[in-house]
Short mmCIF file of C-alpha atoms in Angstrom, two decimals:
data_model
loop_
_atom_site.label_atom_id
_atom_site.label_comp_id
_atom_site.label_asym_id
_atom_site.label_seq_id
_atom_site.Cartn_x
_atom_site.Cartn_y
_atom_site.Cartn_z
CA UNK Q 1 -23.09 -22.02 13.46
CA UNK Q 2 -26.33 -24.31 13.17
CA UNK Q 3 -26.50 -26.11 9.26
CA UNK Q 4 -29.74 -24.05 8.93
CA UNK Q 5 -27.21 -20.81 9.45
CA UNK Q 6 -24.97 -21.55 6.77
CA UNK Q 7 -27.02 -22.33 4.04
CA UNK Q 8 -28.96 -19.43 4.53
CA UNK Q 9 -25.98 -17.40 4.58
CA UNK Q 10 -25.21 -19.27 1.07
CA UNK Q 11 -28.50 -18.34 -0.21
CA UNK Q 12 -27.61 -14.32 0.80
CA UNK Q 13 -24.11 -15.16 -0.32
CA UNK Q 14 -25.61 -15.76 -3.82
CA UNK Q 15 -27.63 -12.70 -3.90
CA UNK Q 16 -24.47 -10.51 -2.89
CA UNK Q 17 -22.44 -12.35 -5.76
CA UNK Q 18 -24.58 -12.79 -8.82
CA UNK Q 19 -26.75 -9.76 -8.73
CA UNK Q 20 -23.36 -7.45 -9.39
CA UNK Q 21 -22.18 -10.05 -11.69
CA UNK Q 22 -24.98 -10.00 -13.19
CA UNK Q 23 -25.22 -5.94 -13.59
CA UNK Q 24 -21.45 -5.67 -14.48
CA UNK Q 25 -21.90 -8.37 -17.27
CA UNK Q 26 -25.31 -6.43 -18.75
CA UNK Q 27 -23.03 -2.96 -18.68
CA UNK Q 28 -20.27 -4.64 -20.81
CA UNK Q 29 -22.64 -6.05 -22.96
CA UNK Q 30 -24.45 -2.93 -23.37
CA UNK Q 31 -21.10 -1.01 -24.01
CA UNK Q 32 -19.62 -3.74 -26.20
CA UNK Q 33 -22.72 -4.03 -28.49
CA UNK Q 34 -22.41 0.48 -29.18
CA UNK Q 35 -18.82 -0.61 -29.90
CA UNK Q 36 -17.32 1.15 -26.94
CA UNK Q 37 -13.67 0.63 -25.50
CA UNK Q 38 -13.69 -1.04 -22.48
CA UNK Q 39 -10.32 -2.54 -21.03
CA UNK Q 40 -9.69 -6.08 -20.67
CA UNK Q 41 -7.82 -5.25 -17.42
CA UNK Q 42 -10.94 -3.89 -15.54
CA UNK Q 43 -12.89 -6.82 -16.98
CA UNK Q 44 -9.71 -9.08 -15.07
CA UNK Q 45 -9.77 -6.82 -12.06
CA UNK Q 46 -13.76 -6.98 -11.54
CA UNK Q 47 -13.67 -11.02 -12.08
CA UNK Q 48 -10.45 -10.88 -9.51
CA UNK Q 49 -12.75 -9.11 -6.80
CA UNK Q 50 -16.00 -10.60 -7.73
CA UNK Q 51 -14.24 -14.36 -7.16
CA UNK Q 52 -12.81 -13.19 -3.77
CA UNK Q 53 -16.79 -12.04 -2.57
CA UNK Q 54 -17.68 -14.93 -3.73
CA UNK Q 55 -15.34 -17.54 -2.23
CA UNK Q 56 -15.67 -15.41 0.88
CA UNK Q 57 -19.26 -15.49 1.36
CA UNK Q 58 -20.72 -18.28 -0.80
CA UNK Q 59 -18.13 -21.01 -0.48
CA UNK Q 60 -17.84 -24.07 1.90
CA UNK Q 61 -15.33 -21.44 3.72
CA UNK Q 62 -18.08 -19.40 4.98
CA UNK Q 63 -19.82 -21.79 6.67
CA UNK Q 64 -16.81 -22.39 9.10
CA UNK Q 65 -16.03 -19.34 9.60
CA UNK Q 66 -16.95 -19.29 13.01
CA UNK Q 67 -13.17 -20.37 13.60
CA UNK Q 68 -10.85 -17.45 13.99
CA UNK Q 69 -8.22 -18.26 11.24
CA UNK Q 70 -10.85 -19.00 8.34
CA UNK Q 71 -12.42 -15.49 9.72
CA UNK Q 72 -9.38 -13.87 9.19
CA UNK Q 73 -8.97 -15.39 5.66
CA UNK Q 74 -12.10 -14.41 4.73
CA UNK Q 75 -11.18 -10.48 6.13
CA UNK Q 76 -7.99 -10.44 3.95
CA UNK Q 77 -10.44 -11.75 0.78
CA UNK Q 78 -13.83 -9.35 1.53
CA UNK Q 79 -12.22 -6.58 3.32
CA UNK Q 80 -9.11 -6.03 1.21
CA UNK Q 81 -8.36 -7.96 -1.91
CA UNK Q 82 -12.18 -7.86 -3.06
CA UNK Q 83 -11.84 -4.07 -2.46
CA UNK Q 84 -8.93 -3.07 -4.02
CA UNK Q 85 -9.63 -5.42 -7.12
CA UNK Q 86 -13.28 -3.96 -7.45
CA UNK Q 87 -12.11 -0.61 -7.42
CA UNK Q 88 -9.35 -1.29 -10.44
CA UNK Q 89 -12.24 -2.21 -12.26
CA UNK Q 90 -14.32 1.38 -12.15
CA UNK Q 91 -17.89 -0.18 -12.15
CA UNK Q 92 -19.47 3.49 -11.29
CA UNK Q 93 -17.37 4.50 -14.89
CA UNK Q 94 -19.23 1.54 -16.75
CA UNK Q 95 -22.70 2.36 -15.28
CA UNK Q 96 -22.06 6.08 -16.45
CA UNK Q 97 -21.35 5.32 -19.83
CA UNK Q 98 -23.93 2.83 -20.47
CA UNK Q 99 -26.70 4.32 -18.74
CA UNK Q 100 -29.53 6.98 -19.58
CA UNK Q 101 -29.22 10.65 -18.75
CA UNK Q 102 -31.44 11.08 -15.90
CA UNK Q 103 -29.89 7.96 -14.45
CA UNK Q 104 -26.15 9.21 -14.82
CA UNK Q 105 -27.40 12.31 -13.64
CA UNK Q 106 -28.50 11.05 -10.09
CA UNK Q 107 -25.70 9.04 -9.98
CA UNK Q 108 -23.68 12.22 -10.61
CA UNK Q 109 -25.30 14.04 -7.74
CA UNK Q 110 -25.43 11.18 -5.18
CA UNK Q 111 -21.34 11.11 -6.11
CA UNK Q 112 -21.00 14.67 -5.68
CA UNK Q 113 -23.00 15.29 -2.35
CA UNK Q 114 -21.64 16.39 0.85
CA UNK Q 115 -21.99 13.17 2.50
CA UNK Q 116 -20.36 11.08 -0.33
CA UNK Q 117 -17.43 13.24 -0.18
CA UNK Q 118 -16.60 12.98 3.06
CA UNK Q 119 -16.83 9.62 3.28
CA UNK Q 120 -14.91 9.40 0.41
CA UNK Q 121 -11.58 11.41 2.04
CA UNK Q 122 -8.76 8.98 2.35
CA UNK Q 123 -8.43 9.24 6.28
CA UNK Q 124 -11.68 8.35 6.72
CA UNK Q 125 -11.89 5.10 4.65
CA UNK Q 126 -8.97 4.32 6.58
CA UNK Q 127 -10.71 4.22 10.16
CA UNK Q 128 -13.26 2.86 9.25
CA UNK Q 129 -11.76 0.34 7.27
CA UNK Q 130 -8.53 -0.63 9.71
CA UNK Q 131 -9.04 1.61 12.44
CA UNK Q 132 -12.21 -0.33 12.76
CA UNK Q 133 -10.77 -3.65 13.42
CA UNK Q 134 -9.62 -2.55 16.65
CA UNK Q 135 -12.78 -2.34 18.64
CA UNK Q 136 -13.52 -5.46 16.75
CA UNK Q 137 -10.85 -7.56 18.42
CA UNK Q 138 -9.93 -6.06 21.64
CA UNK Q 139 -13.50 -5.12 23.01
CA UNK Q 140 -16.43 -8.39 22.69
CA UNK Q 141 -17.62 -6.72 19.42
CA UNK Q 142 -16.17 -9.88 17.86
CA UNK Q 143 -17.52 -12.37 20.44
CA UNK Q 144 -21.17 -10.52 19.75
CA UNK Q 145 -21.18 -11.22 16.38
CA UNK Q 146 -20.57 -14.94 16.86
CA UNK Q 147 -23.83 -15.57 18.68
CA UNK Q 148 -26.13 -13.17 16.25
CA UNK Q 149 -26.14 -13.95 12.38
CA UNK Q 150 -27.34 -10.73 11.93
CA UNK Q 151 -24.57 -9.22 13.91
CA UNK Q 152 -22.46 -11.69 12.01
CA UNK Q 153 -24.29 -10.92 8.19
CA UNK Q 154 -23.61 -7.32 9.49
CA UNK Q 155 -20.05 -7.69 9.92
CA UNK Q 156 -19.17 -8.83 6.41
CA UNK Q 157 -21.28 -6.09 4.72
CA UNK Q 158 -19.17 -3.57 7.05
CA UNK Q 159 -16.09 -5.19 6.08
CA UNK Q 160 -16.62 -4.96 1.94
CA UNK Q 161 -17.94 -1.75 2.32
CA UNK Q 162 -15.67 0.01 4.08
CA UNK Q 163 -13.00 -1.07 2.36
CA UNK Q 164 -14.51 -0.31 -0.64
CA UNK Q 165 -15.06 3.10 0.62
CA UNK Q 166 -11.11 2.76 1.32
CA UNK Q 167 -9.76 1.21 -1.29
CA UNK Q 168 -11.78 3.26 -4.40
CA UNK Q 169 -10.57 6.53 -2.77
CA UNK Q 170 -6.84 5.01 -3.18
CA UNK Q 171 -6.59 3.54 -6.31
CA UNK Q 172 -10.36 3.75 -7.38
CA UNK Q 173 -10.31 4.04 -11.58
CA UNK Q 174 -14.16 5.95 -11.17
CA UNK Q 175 -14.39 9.65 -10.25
CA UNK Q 176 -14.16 9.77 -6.79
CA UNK Q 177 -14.97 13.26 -5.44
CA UNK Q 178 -12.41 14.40 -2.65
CA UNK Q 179 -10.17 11.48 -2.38
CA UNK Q 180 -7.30 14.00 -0.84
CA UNK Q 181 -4.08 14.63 -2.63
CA UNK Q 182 -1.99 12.36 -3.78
CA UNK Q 183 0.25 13.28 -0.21
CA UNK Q 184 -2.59 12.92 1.76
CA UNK Q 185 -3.75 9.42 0.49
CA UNK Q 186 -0.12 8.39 1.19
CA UNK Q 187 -0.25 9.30 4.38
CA UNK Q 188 -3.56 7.31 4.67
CA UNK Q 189 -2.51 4.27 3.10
CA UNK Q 190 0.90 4.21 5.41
CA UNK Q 191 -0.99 4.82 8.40
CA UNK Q 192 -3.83 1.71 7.31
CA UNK Q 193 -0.98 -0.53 6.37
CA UNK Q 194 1.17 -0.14 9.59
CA UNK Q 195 -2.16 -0.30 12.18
CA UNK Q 196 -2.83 -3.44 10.18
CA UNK Q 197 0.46 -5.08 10.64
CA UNK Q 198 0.95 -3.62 14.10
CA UNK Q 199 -3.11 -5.31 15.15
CA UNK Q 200 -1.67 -8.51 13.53
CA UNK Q 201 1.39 -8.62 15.95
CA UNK Q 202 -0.59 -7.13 18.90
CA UNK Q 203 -3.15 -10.47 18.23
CA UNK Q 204 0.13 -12.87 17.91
CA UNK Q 205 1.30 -11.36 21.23
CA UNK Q 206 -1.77 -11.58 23.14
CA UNK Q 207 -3.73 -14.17 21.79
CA UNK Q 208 -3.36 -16.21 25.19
CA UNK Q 209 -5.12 -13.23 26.60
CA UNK Q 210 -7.75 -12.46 23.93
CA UNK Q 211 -9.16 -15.91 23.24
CA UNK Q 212 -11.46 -17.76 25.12
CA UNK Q 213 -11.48 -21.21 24.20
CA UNK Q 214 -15.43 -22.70 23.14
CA UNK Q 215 -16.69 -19.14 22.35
CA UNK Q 216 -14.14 -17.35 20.21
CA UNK Q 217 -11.15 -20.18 19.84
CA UNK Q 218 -8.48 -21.45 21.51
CA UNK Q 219 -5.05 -19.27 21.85
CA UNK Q 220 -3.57 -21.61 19.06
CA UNK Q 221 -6.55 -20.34 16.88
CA UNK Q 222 -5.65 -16.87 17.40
CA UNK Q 223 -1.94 -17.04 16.97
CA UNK Q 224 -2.68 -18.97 13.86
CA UNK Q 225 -5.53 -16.06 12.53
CA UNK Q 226 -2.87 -13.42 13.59
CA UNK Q 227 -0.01 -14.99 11.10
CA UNK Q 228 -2.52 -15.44 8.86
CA UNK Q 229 -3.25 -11.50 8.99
CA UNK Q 230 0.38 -11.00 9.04
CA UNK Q 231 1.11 -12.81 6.08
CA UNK Q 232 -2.19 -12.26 4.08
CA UNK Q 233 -1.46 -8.51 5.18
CA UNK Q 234 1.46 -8.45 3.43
CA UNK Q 235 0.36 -10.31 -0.03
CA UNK Q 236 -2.73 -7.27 0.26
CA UNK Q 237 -0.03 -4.77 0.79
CA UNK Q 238 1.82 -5.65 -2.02
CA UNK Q 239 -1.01 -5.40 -4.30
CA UNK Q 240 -2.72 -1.87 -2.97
CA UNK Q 241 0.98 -0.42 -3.18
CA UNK Q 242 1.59 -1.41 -6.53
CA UNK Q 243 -1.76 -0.14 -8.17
CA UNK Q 244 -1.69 3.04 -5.48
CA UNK Q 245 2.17 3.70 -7.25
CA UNK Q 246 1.08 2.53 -10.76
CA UNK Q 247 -1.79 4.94 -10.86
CA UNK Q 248 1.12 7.56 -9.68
CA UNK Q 249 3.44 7.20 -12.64
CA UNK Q 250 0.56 6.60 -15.48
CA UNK Q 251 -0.48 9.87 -14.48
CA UNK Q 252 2.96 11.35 -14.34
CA UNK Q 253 3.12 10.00 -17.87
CA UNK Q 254 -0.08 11.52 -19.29
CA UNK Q 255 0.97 14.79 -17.51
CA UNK Q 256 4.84 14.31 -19.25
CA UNK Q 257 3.30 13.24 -22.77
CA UNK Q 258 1.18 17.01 -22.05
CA UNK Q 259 3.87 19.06 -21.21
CA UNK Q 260 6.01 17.26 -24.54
CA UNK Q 261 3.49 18.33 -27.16
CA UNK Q 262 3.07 21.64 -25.77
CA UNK Q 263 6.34 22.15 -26.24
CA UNK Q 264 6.74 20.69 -29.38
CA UNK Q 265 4.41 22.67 -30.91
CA UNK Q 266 6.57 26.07 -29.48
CA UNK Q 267 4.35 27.16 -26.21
CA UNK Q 268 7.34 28.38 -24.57
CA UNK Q 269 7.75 27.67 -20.85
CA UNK Q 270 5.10 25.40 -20.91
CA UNK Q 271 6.26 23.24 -18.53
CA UNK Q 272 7.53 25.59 -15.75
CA UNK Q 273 4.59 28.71 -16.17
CA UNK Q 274 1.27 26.77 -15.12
CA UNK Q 275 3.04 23.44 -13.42
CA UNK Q 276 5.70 24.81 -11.12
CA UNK Q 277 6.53 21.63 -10.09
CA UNK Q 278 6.98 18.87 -12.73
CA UNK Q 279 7.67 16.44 -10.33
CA UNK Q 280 3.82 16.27 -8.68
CA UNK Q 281 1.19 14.57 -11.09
CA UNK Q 282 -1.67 16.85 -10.62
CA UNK Q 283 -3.70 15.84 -6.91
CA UNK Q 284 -6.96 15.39 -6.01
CA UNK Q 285 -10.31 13.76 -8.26
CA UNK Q 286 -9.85 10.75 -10.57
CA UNK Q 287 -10.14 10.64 -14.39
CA UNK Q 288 -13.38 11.42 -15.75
CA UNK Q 289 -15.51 9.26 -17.91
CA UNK Q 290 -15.03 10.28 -21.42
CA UNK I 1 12.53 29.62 -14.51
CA UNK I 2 15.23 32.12 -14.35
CA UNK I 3 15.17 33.64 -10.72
CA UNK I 4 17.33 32.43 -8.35
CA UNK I 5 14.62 30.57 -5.71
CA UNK I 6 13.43 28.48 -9.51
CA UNK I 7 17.02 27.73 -9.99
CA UNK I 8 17.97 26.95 -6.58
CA UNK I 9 14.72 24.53 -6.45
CA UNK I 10 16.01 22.79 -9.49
CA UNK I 11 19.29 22.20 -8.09
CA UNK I 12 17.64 20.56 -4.67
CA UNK I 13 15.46 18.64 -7.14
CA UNK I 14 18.61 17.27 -9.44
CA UNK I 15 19.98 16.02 -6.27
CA UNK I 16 17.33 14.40 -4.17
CA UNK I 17 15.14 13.10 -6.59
CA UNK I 18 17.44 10.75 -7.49
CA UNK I 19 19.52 9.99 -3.84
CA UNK I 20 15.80 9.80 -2.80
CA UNK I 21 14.41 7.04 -5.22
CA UNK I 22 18.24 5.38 -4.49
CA UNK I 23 17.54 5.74 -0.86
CA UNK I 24 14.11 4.34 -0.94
CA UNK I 25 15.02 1.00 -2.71
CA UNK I 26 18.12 0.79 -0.29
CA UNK I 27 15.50 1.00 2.41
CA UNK I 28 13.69 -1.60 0.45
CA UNK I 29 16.24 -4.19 -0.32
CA UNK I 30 17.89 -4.21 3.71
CA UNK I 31 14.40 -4.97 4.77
CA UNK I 32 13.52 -7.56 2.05
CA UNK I 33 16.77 -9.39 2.88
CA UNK I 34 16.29 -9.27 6.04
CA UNK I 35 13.34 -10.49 5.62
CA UNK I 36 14.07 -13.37 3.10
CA UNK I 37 17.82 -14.39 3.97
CA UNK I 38 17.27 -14.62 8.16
CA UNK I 39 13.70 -14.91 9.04
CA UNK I 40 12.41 -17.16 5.90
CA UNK I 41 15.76 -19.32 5.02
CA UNK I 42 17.82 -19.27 7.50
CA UNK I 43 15.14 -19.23 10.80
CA UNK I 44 17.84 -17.28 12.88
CA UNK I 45 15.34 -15.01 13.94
CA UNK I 46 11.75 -14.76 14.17
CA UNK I 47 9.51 -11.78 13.11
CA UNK I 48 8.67 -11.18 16.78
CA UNK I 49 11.38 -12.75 19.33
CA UNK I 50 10.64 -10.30 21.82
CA UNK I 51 8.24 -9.67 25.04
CA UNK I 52 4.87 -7.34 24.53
CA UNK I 53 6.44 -3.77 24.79
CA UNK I 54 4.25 -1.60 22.79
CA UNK I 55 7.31 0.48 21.44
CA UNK I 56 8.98 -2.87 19.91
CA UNK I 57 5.54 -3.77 18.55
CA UNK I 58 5.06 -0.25 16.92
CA UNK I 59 8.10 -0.39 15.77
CA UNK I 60 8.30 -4.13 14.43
CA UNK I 61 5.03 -3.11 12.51
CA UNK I 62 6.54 -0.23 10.97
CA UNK I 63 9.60 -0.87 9.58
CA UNK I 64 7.83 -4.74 8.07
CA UNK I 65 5.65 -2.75 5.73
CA UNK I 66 8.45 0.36 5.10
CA UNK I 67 10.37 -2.04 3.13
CA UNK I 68 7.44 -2.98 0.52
CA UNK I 69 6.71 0.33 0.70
CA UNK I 70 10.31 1.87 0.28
CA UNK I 71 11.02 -0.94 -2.48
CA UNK I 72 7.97 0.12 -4.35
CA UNK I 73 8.12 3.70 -4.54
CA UNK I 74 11.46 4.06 -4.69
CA UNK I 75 11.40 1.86 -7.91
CA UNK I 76 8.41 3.77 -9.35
CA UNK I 77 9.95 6.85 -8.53
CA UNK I 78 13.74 4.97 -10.72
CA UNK I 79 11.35 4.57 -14.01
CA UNK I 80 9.86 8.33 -13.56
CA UNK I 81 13.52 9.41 -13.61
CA UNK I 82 14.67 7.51 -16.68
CA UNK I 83 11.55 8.65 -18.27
CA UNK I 84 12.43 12.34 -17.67
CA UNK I 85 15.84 11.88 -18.40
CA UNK I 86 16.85 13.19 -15.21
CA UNK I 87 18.53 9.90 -13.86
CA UNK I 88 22.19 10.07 -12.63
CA UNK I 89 23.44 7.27 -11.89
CA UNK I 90 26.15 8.59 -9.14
CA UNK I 91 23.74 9.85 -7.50
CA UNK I 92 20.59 7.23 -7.37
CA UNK I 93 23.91 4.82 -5.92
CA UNK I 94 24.92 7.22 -3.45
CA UNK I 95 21.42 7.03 -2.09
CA UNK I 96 21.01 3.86 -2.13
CA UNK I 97 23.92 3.18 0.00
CA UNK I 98 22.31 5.98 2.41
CA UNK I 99 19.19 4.23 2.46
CA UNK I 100 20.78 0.65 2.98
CA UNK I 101 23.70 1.42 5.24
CA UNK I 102 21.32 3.72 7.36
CA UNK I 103 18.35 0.99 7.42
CA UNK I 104 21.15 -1.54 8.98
CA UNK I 105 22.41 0.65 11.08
CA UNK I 106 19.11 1.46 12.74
CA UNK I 107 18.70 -1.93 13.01
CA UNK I 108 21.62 -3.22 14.27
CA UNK I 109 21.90 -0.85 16.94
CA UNK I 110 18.70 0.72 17.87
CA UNK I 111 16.50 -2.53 17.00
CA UNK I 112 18.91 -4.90 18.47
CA UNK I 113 20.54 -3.34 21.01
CA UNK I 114 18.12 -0.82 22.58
CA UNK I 115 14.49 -2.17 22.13
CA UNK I 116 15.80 -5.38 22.34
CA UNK I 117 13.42 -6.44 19.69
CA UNK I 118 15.55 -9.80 18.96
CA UNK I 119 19.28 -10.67 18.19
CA UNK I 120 20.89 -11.24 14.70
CA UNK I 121 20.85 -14.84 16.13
CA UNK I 122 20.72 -17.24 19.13
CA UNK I 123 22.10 -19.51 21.14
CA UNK I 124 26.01 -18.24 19.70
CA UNK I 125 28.86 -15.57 20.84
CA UNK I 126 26.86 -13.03 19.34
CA UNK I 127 29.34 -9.52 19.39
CA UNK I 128 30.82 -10.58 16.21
CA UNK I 129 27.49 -10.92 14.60
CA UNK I 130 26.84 -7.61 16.14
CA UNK I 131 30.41 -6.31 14.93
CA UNK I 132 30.36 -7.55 11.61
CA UNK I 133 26.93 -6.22 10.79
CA UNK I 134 27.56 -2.65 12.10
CA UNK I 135 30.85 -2.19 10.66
CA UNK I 136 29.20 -3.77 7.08
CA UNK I 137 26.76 -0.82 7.97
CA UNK I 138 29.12 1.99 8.34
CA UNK I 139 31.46 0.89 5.62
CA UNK I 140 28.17 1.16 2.91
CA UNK I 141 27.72 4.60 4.32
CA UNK I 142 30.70 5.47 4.11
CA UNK I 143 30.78 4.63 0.27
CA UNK I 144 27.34 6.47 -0.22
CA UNK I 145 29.22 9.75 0.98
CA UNK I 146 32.08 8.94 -1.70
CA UNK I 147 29.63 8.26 -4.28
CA UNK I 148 27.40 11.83 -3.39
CA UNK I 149 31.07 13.84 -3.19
CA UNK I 150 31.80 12.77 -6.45
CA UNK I 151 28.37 12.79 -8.19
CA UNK I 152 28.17 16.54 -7.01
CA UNK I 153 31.36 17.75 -8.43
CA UNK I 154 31.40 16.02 -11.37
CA UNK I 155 30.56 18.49 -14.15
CA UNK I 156 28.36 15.84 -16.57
CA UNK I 157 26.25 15.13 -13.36
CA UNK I 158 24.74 18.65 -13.62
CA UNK I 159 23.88 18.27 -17.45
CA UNK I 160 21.85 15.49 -16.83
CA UNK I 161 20.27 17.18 -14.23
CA UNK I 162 19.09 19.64 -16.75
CA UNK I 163 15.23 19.72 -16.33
CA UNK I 164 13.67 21.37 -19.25
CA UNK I 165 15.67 19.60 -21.85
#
């Protein structure tokens, strides 16, 4: 990539980083100043994600990240860690608190529209998210967007984005409308998890095949991105299992703490009448903004 | 709560939600030392050791992210229990050794010997390996069936099984 390339990508890189810094910081301000509660681990989580994007897209990494292992770095940081850590932090929860009615009202019905909750189904973030990384690798979608900074530009937005798509309808704090049960999201975040550890040995196996050395790397370069995905995989795993688990039992607990009162104030069969299962923290949409 | 298909579920619920959460962390821990002990410290094998058969890679890829998985949930699933008080500890062992005996077992025979994913180790005699880790296997099975005998017919077990206290 020409010198030209990479600081313009470091000029776009700083208009993708500061201008949601810069609205996050203006929502906590606006909250904090009408004396609202805001927790200090979503203000942690949204400087977590906001550091990935920005050491992703804006650092001297991006501008060699025409070599295959600092691309796959800068996957695991924009297309998973950024994601996951952005969606712990519920920015769409902050912007309905602090903004007017007619605003949080089209926000409301841009959330709640068809096409939002479809894309917002668990399977679906999924393929688009890891399924997508197929194509990317095996086919010359990958070699494309090497020669064509658009193509390229257009590859990181895809990457954020979709797993933000993914990653808020696991373990996303904000209302997400149709996420799928909490079965269903399992079954999505298994099947994302494995086809990302299984691409990352399918790359180490064939990376004599798959690389062509001067274009998209040597074989060495490959094998290197692949343990790099491997091992990056599994640090990203760790996290989006944790939170996706955490979010699990904190409900089970509000649920629990429910059932306790009712009982303790004598609503007999409380627990067993309208939750036949006590077991199952209640599926489906996400806590709504008070 | 008091016809016999509510009663019946709360039975199969005192019993495998705790060999469950016992079963996924023994899932958990055989992969993570597996993991740890012979690919990180002791190098005797490799992650992938073996050619590019698309059942070994499936299946390489799988069971590496069951065990954060399994060690995750299954310890999520431990704290839900003692919060509900419906933890027995019998039983959460018995599973455990289900889920750990089991996980080697698949390992050490279907794994090693039938995908032919890679060996316990290299370059050595390697049946007693082989031996050693099977029969380590079977024996921690073996105790998990004790251990669930026992937990059942004990009369305390069913106490704390009790869901609506």
């Amino acid at each position: 990539m020409s010198s030209a390339a990479g600081w313009q990508s470091g000029a776009t890189g700083l208009v993708v980083v500061a201008l949601p810094a810069a609205g996050y910081l203006a929502g906590r301000v606006r909250l904090a100043s009408r004396g609202g509660h805001w927790p200090l681990a979503r203000d942690g989580a949204f400087a977590g994600g906001w550091l990935c994007v920005a050491i992703a897209v804006a650092s001297p990494l991006a501008a060699r990240d025409e070599q295959f292992p600092v691309h796959v770095v800068q996957h695991i940081l924009l297309g998973v860690l950024a994601p996951v850590l952005l969606a712990l932090s519920g920015p769409v929860t902050l912007l309905l608190r602090v903004s007017t009615p007619a605003v949080r009202r089209f926000v409301t019905r841009v959330l709640r529209s068809r096409a939002v909750g479809w894309l917002s189904w668990a399977p679906v973030g999924a393929v688009l998210s890891v399924g997508a990384m197929y194509p990317l690798y095996l086919t010359g979608i990958y070699r494309f967007t090497l020669r064509h900074p658009l193509a390229h530009a257009a590859l990181h937005a895809h990457m954020l984005l979709a797993g933000c798509l993914f990653a808020w309808a696991l373990v996303g704090v904000d209302p997400v409308h149709n996420r799928g049960s909490w079965r269903v999201r399992l079954v999505a975040l298994t099947g994302a998890l494995a086809a990302h550890a299984i691409l990352a040995l399918y790359l180490y196996v064939h990376a004599g095949a798959l690389a062509q050395p001067g274009v998209t790397g040597t074989s060495g370069d490959w094998r290197l991105g692949a343990e790099i995905l491997w091992y990056g995989g599994d640090a990203a795993d760790l996290a989006v299992i944790v939170a996706f688990f955490g979010q699990w039992y904190r409900r089970g607990g509000r649920e629990l703490r429910r059932q306790r009162e009712l009982q303790a104030v004598g609503v007999r069969g409380a627990a067993s009448t309208d939750r036949p299962r006590p077991y199952e923290p209640q599926a489906g949409a996400g806590p709504l903004p008070e | 709560m008091s016809t016999v298909g509510d009663s019946r579920a709360v039975e199969l619920t005192w019993r495998s939600r705790p060999v469950g959460s016992g079963a996924l962390v023994g899932v958990g821990a055989a992969a993570f030392l597996d993991e740890t002990l012979f690919h990180q410290i002791l190098h005797w094998h490799h992650f992938w050791d073996g050619g590019s058969q698309s059942a070994g890679l499936v299946s390489d890829g799988l069971f590496h992210l069951a065990g954060t998985l399994c060690l995750v949930s299954g310890l999520f699933l431990f704290a839900d229990l003692r919060r509900r008080g419906t933890f027995n500890r019998p039983l959460w062992w018995a599973g455990f050794c289900f889920g750990n005996g089991g996980f080697e077992l698949y390992d050490g025979i279907v794994q090693h010997k039938i995908l032919h994913l890679h060996q316990i180790r290299y370059h050595v005699t390697l049946w007693p390996y082989d031996v050693t880790w099977n029969v380590i296997a079977a024996i921690i099975l073996i105790v998990g069936f004790v251990l669930y005998r026992r937990a059942v017919r004990a009369p305390s077990g069913r106490q704390a099984g009790d869901l609506h206290r």
